[in-house]
Tab-separated table of C-alpha atoms in Angstrom:
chain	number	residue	atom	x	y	z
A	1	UNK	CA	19.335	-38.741	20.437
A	2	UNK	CA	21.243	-37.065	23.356
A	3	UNK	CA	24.603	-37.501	21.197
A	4	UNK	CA	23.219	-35.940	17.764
A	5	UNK	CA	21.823	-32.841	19.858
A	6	UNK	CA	25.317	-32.667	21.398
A	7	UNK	CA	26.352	-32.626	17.909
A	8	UNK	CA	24.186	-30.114	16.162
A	9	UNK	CA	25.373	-27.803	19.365
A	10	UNK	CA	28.859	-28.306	18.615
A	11	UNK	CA	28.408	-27.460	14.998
A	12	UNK	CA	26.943	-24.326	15.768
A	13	UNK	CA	23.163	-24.871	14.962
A	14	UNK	CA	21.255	-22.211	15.956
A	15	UNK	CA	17.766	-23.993	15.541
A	16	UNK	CA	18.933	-27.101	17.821
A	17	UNK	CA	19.584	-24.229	19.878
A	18	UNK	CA	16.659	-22.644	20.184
A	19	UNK	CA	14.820	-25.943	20.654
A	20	UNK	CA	16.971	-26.856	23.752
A	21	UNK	CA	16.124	-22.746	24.822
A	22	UNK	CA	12.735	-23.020	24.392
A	23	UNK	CA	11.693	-26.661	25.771
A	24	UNK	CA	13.898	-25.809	29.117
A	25	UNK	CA	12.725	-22.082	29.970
A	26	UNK	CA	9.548	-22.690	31.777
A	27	UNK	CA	10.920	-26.067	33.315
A	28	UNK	CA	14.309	-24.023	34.835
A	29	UNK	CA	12.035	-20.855	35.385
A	30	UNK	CA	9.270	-23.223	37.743
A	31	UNK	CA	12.554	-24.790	39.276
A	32	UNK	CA	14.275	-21.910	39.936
A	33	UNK	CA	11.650	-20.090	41.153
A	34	UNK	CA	11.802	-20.876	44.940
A	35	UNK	CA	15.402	-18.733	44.710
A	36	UNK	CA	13.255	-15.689	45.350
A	37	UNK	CA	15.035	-13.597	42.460
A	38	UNK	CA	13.334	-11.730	40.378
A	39	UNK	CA	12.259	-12.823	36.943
A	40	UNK	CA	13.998	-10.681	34.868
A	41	UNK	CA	17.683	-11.920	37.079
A	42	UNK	CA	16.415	-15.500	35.883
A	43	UNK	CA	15.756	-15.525	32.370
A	44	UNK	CA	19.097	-13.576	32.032
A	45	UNK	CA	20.969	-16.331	34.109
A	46	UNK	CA	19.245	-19.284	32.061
A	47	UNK	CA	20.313	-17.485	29.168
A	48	UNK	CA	23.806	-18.126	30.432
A	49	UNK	CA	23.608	-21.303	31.064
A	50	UNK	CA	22.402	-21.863	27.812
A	51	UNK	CA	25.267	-20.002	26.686
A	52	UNK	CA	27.412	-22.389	29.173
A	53	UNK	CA	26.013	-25.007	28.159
A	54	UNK	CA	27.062	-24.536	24.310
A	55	UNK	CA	30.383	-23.623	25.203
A	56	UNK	CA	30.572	-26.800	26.786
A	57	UNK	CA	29.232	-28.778	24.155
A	58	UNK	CA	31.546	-27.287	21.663
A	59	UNK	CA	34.482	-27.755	23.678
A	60	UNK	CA	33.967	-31.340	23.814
A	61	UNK	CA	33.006	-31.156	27.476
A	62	UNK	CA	30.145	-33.056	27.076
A	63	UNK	CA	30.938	-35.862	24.725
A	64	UNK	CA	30.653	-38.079	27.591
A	65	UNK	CA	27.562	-36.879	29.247
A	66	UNK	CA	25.899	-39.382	31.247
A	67	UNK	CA	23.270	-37.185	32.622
A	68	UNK	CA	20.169	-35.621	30.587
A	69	UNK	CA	21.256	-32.117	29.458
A	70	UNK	CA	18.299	-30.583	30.586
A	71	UNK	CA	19.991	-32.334	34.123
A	72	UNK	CA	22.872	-30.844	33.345
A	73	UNK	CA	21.892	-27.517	31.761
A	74	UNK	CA	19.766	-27.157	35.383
A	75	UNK	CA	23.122	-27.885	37.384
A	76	UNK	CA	24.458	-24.917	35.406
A	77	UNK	CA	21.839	-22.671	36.224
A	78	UNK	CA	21.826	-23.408	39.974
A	79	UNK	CA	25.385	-23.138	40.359
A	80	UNK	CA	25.342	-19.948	38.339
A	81	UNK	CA	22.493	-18.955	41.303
A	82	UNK	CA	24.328	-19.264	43.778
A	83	UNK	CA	27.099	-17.861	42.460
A	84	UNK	CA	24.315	-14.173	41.868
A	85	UNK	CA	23.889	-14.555	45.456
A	86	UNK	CA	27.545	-14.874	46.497
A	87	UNK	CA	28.753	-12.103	44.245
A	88	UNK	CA	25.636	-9.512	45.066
A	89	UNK	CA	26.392	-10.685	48.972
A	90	UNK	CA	22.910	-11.424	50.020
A	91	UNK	CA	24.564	-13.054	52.645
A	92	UNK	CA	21.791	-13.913	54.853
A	93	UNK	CA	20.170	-15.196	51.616
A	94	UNK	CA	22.633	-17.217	50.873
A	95	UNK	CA	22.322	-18.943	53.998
A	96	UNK	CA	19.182	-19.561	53.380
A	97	UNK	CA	19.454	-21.199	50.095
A	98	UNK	CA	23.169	-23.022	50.600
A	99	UNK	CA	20.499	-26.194	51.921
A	100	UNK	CA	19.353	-25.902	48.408
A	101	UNK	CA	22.634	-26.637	46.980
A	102	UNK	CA	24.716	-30.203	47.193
A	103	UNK	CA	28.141	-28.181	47.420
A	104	UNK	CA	29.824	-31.367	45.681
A	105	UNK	CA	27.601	-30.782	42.703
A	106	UNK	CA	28.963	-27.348	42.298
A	107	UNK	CA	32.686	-28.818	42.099
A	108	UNK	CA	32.946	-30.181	38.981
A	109	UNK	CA	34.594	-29.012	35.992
A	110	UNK	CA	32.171	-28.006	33.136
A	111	UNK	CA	30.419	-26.091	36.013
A	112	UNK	CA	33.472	-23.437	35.963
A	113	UNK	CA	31.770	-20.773	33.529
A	114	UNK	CA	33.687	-17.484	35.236
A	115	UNK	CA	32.432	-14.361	33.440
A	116	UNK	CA	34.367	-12.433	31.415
A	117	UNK	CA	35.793	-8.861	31.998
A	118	UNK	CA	37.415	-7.585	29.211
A	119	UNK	CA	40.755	-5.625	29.438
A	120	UNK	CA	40.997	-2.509	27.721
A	121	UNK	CA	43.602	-4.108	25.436
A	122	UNK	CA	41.015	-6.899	25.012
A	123	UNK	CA	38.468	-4.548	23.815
A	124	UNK	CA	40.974	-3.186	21.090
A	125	UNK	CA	41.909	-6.929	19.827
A	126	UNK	CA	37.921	-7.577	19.823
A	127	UNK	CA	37.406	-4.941	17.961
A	128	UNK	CA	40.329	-5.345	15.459
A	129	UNK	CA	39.162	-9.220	15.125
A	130	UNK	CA	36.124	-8.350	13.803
A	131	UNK	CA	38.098	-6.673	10.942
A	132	UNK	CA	39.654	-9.874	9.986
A	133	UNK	CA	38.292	-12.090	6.748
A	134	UNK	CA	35.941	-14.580	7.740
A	135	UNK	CA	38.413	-17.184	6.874
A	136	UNK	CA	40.704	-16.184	9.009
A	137	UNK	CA	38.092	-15.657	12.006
A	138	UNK	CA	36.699	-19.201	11.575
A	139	UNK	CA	40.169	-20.938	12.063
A	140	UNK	CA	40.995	-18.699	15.341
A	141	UNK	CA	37.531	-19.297	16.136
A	142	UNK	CA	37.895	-22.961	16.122
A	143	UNK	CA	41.445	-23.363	16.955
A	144	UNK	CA	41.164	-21.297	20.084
A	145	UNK	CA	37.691	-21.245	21.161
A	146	UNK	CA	36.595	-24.895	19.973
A	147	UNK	CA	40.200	-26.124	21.190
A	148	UNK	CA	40.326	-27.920	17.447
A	149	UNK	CA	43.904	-29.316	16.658
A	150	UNK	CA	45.095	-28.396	13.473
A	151	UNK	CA	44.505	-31.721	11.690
A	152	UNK	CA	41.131	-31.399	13.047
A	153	UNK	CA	41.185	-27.851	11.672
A	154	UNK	CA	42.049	-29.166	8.265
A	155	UNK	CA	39.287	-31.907	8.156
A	156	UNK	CA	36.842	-29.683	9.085
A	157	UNK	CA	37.664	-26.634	6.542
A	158	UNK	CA	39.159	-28.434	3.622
A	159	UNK	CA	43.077	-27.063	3.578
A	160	UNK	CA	44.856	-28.782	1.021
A	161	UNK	CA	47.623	-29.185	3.484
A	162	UNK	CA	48.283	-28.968	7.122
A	163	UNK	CA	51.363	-26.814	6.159
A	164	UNK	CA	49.035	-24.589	4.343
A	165	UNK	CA	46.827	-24.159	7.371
A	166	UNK	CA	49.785	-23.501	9.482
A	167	UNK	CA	50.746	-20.677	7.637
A	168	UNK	CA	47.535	-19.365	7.239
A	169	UNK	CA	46.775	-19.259	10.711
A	170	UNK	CA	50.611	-17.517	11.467
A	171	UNK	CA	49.432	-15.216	8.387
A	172	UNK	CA	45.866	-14.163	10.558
A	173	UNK	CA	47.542	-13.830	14.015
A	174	UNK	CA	50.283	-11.523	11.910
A	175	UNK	CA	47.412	-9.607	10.494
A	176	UNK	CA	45.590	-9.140	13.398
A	177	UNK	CA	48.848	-7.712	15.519
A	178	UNK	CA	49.159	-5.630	12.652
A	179	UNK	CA	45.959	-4.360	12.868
A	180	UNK	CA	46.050	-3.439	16.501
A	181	UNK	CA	49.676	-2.218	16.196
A	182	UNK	CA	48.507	0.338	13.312
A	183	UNK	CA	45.623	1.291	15.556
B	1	UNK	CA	59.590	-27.574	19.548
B	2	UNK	CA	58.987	-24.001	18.305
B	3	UNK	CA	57.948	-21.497	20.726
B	4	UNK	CA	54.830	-20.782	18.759
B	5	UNK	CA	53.829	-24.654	19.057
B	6	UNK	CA	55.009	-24.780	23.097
B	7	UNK	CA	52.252	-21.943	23.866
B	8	UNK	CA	49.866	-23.478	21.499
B	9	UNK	CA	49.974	-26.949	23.797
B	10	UNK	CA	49.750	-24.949	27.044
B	11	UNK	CA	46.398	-23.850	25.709
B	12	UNK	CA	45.463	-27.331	24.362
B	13	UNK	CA	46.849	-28.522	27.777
B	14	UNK	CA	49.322	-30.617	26.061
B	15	UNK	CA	52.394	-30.212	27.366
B	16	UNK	CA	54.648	-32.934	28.850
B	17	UNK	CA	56.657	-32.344	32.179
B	18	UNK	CA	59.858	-31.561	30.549
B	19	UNK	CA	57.948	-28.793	27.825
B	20	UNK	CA	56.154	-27.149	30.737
B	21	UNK	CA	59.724	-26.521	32.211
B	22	UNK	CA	60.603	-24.742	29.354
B	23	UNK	CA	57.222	-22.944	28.867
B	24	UNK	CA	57.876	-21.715	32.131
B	25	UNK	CA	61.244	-20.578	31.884
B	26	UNK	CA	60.917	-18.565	28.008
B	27	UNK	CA	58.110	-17.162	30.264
B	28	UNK	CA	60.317	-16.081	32.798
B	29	UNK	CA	63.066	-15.093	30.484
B	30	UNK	CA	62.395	-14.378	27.133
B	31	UNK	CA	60.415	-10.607	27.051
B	32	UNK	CA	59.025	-11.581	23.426
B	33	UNK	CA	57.773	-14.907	24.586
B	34	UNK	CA	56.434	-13.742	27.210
B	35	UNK	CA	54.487	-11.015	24.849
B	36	UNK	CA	53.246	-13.546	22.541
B	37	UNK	CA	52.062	-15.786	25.118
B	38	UNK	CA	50.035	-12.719	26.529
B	39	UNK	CA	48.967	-11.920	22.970
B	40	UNK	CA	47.650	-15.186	22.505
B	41	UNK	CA	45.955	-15.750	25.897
B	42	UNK	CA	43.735	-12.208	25.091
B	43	UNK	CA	42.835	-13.396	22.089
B	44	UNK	CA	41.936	-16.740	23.235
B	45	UNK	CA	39.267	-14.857	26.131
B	46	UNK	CA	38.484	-12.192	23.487
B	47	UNK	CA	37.320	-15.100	21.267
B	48	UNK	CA	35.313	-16.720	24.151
B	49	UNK	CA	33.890	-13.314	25.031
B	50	UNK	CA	32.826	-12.770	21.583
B	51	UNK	CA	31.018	-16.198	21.341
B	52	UNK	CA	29.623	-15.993	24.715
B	53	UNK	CA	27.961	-12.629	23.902
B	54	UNK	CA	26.854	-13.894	20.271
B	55	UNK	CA	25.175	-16.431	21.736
B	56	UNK	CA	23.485	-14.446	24.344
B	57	UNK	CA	21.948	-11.524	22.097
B	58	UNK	CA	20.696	-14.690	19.888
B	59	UNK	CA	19.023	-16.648	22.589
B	60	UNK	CA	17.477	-12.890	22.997
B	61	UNK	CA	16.282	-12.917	19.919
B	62	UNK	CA	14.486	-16.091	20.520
B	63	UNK	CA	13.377	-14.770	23.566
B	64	UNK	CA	12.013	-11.829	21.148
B	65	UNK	CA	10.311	-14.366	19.090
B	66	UNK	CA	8.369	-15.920	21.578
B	67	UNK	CA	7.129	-12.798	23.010
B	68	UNK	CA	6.101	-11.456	19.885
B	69	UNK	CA	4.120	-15.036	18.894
B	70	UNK	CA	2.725	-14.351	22.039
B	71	UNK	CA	1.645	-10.953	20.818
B	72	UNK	CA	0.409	-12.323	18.137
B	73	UNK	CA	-1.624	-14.613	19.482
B	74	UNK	CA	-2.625	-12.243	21.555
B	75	UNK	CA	-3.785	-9.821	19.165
B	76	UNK	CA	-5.719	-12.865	17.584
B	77	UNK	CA	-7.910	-13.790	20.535
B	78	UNK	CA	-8.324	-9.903	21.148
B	79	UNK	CA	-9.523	-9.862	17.530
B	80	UNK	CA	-11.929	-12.705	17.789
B	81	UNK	CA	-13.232	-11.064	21.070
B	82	UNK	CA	-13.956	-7.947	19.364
B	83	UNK	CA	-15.503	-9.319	16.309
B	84	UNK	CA	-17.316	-11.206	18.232
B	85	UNK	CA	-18.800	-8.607	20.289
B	86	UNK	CA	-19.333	-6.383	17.119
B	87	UNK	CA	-21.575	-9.273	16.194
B	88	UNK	CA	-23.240	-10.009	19.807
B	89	UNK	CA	-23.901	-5.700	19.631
B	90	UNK	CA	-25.364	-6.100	16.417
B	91	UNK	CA	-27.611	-9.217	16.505
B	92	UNK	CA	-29.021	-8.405	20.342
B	93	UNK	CA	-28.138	-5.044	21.818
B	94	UNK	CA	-30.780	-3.225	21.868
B	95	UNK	CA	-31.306	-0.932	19.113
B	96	UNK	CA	-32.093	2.447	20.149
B	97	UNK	CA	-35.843	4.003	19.376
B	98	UNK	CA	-34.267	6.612	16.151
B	99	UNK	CA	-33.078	2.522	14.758
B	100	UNK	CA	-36.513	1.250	15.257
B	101	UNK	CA	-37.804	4.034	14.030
B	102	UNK	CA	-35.439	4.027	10.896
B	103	UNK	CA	-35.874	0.144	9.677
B	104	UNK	CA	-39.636	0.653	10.019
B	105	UNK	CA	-40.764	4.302	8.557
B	106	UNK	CA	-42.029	3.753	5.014
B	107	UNK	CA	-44.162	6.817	3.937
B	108	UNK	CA	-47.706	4.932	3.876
B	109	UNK	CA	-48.229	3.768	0.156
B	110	UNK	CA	-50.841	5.451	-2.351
B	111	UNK	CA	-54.139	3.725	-2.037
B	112	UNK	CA	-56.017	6.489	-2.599
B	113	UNK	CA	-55.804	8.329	-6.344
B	114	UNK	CA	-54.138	5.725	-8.965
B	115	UNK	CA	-51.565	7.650	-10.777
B	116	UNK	CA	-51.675	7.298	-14.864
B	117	UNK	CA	-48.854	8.884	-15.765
B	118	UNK	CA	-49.962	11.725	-18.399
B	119	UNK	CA	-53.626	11.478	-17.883
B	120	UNK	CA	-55.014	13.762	-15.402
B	121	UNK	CA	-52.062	14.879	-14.016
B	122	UNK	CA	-53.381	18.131	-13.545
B	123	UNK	CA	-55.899	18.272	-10.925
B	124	UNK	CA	-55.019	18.986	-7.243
B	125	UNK	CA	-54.813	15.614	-6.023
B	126	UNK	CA	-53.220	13.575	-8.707
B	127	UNK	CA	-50.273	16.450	-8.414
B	128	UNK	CA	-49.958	15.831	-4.393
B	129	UNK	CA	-50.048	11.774	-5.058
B	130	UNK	CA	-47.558	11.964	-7.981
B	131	UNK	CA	-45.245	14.503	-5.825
B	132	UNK	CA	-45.745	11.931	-2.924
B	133	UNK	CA	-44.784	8.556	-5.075
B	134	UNK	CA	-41.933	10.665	-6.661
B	135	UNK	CA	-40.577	11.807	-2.909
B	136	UNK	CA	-41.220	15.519	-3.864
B	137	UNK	CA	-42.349	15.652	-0.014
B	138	UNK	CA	-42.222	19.310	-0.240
B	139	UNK	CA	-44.667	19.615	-3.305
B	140	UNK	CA	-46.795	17.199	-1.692
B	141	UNK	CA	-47.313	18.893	1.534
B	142	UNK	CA	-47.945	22.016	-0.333
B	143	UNK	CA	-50.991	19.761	-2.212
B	144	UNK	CA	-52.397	17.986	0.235
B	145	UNK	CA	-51.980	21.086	2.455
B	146	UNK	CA	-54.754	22.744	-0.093
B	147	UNK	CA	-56.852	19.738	-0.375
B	148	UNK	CA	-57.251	19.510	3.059
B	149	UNK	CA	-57.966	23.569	3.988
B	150	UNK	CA	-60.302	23.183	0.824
B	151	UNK	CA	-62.070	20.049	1.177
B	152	UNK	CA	-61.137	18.555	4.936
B	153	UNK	CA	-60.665	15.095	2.893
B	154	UNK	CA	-59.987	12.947	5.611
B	155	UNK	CA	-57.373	11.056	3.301
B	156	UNK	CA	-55.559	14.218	2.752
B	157	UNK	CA	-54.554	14.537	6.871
B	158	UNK	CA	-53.040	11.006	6.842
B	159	UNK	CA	-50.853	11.300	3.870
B	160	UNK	CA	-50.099	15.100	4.755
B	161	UNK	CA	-48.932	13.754	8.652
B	162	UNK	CA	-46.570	10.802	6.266
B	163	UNK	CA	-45.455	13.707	4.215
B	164	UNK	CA	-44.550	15.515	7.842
B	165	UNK	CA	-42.724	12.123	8.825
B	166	UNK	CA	-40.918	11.646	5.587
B	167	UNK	CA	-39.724	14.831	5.771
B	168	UNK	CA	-38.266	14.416	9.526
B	169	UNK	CA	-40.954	17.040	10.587
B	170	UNK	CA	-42.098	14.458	13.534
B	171	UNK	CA	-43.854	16.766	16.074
B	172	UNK	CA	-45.766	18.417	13.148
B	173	UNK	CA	-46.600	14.606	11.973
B	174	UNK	CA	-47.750	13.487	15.274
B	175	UNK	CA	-50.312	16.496	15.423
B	176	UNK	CA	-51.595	15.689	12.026
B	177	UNK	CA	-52.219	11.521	13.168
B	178	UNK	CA	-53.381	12.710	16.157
B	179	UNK	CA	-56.059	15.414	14.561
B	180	UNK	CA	-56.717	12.422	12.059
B	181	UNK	CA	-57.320	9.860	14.817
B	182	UNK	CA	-59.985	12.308	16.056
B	183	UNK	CA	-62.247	11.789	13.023
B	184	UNK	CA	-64.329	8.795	12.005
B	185	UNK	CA	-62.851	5.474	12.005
B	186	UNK	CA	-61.841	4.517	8.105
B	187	UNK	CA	-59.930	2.304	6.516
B	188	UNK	CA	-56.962	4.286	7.313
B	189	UNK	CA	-57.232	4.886	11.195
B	190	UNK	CA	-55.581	1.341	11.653
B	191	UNK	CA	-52.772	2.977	9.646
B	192	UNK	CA	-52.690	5.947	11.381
B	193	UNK	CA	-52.112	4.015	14.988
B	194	UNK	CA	-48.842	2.897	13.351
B	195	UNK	CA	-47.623	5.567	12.283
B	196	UNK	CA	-48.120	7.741	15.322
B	197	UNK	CA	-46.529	4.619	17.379
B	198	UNK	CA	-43.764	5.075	14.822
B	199	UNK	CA	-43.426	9.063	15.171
B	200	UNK	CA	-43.467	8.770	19.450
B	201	UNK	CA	-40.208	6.578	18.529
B	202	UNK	CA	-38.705	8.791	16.659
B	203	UNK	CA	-39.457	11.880	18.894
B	204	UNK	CA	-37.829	9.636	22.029
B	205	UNK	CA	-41.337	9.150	23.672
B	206	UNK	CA	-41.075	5.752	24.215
B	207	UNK	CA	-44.372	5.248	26.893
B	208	UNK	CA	-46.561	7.012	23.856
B	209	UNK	CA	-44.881	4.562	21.720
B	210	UNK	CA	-45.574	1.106	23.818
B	211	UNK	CA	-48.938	2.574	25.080
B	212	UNK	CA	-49.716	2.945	21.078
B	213	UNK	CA	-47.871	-0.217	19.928
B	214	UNK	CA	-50.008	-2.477	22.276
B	215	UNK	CA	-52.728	-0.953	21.059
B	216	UNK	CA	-52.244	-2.273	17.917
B	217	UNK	CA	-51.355	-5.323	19.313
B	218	UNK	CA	-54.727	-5.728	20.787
B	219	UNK	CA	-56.868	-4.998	18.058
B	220	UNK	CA	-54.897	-6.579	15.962
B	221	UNK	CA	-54.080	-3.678	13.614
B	222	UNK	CA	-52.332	-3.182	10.977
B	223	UNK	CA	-48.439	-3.732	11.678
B	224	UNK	CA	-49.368	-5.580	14.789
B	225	UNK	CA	-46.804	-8.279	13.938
B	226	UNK	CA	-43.909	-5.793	13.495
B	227	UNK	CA	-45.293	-3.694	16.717
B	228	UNK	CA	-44.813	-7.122	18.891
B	229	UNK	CA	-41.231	-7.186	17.793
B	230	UNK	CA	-40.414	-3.212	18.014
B	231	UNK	CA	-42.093	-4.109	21.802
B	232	UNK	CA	-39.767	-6.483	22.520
B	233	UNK	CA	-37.214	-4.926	21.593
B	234	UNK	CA	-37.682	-1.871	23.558
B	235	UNK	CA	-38.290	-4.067	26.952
C-alpha cells in the first residue's frame, strides 16, 4: 500500500498526488495550528512539504520508509515551521515553540529541503530549458532531477542503445548552451 | 574516465577517493572544467526549481478545486434554502388583502334575466345582462345605470355595485352595496354582504372587512366558508 503510493509519486502521478494533498490538509492544518501562524503561512508551507515530500519520493529517498508518510510528510512540515520562524526571526517565538520540536528529528537527511534562489544566470538557463523538445527535457529531467543512471534512463524511455542515449543527452546539454549562448 | 562522466558521478555521489582527487584538481585547474561543472550544477537547481514550482502551482490548483466544490456546494444549499423559502412564502405568508381580494372577486353571476341569445335582445335589461356576461362592464353600467334611475329595481343596484367592482371602481362599488344593503332583505342581500366584505379588502379597510366577513360567518351567509378562510388568513 505505502510502497505503490511511493510509486505512483515517483512516476509523477498527479491524482496520487492530490489524494495524499487532500487526505493530509486538515490533519497538518489541526496539527499545526498551535504554531500561532496564520492560515494563509500554513497552507503555503504544507504545500511545500507536499512538494518536499515528492521530491523525496522521486529521488528514491523514501524507498525505505519505515514511518507512515503522513508521519513523515508532518515531520516535513514542522521542520519547515520552524525553519518560518528562524528565518522571519520571531525570536522570542521561537523560544516558545523550540519545546515543540525534538531537535534530533529535524537532523535527518530527507528533512534538508533548502529553498531555492535562482541566479540571474539560472533564470536565463530556465528560461532557455523550456525551449528545449520534450525529449530532451524528460532525460535532463530524470537524469538530473530524478538522479536516474543512464541504464535506468534507457529502461525507462526505450533508447535502442545506451550509446544512443549518451549522445542524445551530450546533443540536449549542447543545444541548450547554444541556446543561452545565442541569447 | 572522461571529464563529462567525473562531474556526472559527483552529482550521482559516485565518486571513489582517488576520482574525487581528480574532480577536485580539473576544478582547481582546468578553467573549462571548471565552467562545465558550473554549467551543469545550474542546470541541475534550475531543474529542481522548475519541478518544485510545477508542483506547487498544481497542488494550487487542487487547492482551487476544493474551494470551488465548496462553492458549489455552497451555492447548492443556498439554492435549496431559497427555493425553499419561495415555497414556505408562497404556501403560508400571508397574502396581502389586494391577493385575497384578487383569488376571490368573481362579478356575481346572472340569476336574474336568462339571456337567449337573439331573442329579446333588445329591451333594456337583457342589453345590461348580455353586456355584463360578455364583460362589456362599461355598457353594462350604462344599462343598469338607466334601469335603476328608471325603475329603482332593486336587482339593478347589486349588479350595477359588481359592475363598479369589476371595473376596479371599488369606492363607487362599496356605495352601491351599501345603498343596496339599505333596502329590503332579498335573495340577494346575502350576496351583497360578500361582496362589500370583498370591496373593504380591496380598498385596504381591513376592520370593515373582518367586521363584514364575521358577519357572514354568523348567519351563515353565502360565502361563509370562503369568509372563515379569508379570516384566517388575515389574523
Amino acid at each position: 500500500m505505502k510502497g505503490s503510493i511511493i510509486e505512483a509519486l515517483k512516476n509523477g502521478d498527479s491524482q496520487t498526488l492530490k489524494k495524499i494533498y487532500l487526505e493530509n490538509k486538515e490533519p497538518f492544518m489541526n496539527f499545526a495550528k498551535k504554531y500561532n501562524l496564520s492560515n494563509e503561512t500554513l497552507v503555503d508551507i504544507y504545500q511545500d512539504a507536499i512538494v518536499a515530500l515528492r521530491e523525496n519520493a522521486m529521488q528514491g529517498n523514501l524507498d525505505t520508509l519505515k514511518s507512515e508518510i503522513s508521519t513523515y510528510l508532518f515531520g516535513i512540515g514542522k521542520y519547515m515551521i520552524y525553519n518560518y520562524y528562524k528565518k522571519s526571526n520571531k525570536e522570542r517565538l521561537t523560544a516558545d515553540i523550540s519545546s515543540h520540536f525534538n531537535t534530533n528529528d529535524l537532523t535527518e537527511k530527507e528533512f534538508i529541503f533548502e529553498p531555492i534562489q535562482l541566479s540571474i544566470e539560472q533564470r536565463l538557463l530556465k528560461e532557455r530549458f523550456s525551449d528545449l523538445g520534450d525529449k530532451c527535457k524528460e532525460i535532463l529531467t530524470l537524469f538530473y532531477y530524478r538522479g536516474f543512471s543512464l541504464d535506468e534512463i534507457l529502461e525507462h524511455l526505450d533508447y535502442s542503445s545506451k550509446n544512443v542515449l549518451k549522445s542524445q543527452k551530450s546533443r540536449c546539454l549542447k543545444t541548450l548552451k547554444d541556446l543561452i549562448n545565442n541569447a | 574516465m572522461s571529464k563529462e562522466e567525473l562531474i556526472e558521478k559527483y552529482f550521482k555521489e559516485t565518486l571513489s577517493e582517488t576520482e574525487r582527487a581528480q574532480f577536485n584538481t580539473y576544478l582547481n585547474e582546468d578553467e573549462s572544467f571548471k565552467k562545465e561543472f558550473e554549467f551543469i550544477s545550474n542546470l541541475q537547481e534550475t531543474i529542481v526549481q522548475k519541478e518544485r514550482e510545477e508542483t506547487k502551482a498544481l497542488l494550487q490548483s487542487f487547492e482551487q478545486s476544493v474551494k470551488q466544490r465548496n462553492w458549489k456546494k455552497w451555492l447548492v444549499a443556498a439554492s435549496i434554502v431559497l427555493l425553499l423559502g419561495l415555497g414556505y412564502s408562497l404556501f403560508f405568508l400571508k397574502p396581502s388583502p389586494d391577493q385575497l381580494f384578487a383569488s376571490n372577486f368573481e362579478p356575481y353571476a346572472n340569476v336574474i334575466q336568462p339571456v337567449v341569445r337573439g331573442l329579446n335582445e333588445s329591451d333594456l335589461k337583457t342589453k345590461a345582462f348580455v353586456a355584463y356576461e360578455n364583460k362589456e362592464y362599461e355598457l353594462a353600467e350604462t344599462y343598469f345605470s338607466q334601469i335603476y334611475t328608471k325603475d329603482k329595481e332593486p336587482y339593478s343596484l347589486f349588479y350595477l355595485a359588481n359592475t363598479e367592482l369589476a371595473m376596479g371602481n371599488i369606492s363607487e362599488g362599496k356605495r352601491l352595496l351599501n345603498n343596496y344593503l339599505e333596502l329590503p332583505i332579498d335573495s340577494l342581500t346575502e350576496k351583497a354582504n360578500w361582496y362589500l366584505a370583498l370591496a373593504h379588502l380591496k380598498g385596504g379597510e381591513i376592520e370593515d372587512a373582518q367586521r363584514r366577513l364575521r358577519k357572514i360567518i354568523q348567519e351563515d351567509g353565502y360565502q361563509s366558508k370562503q369568509a372563515k378562510l379569508i379570516l384566517k388568513k388575515l389574523n
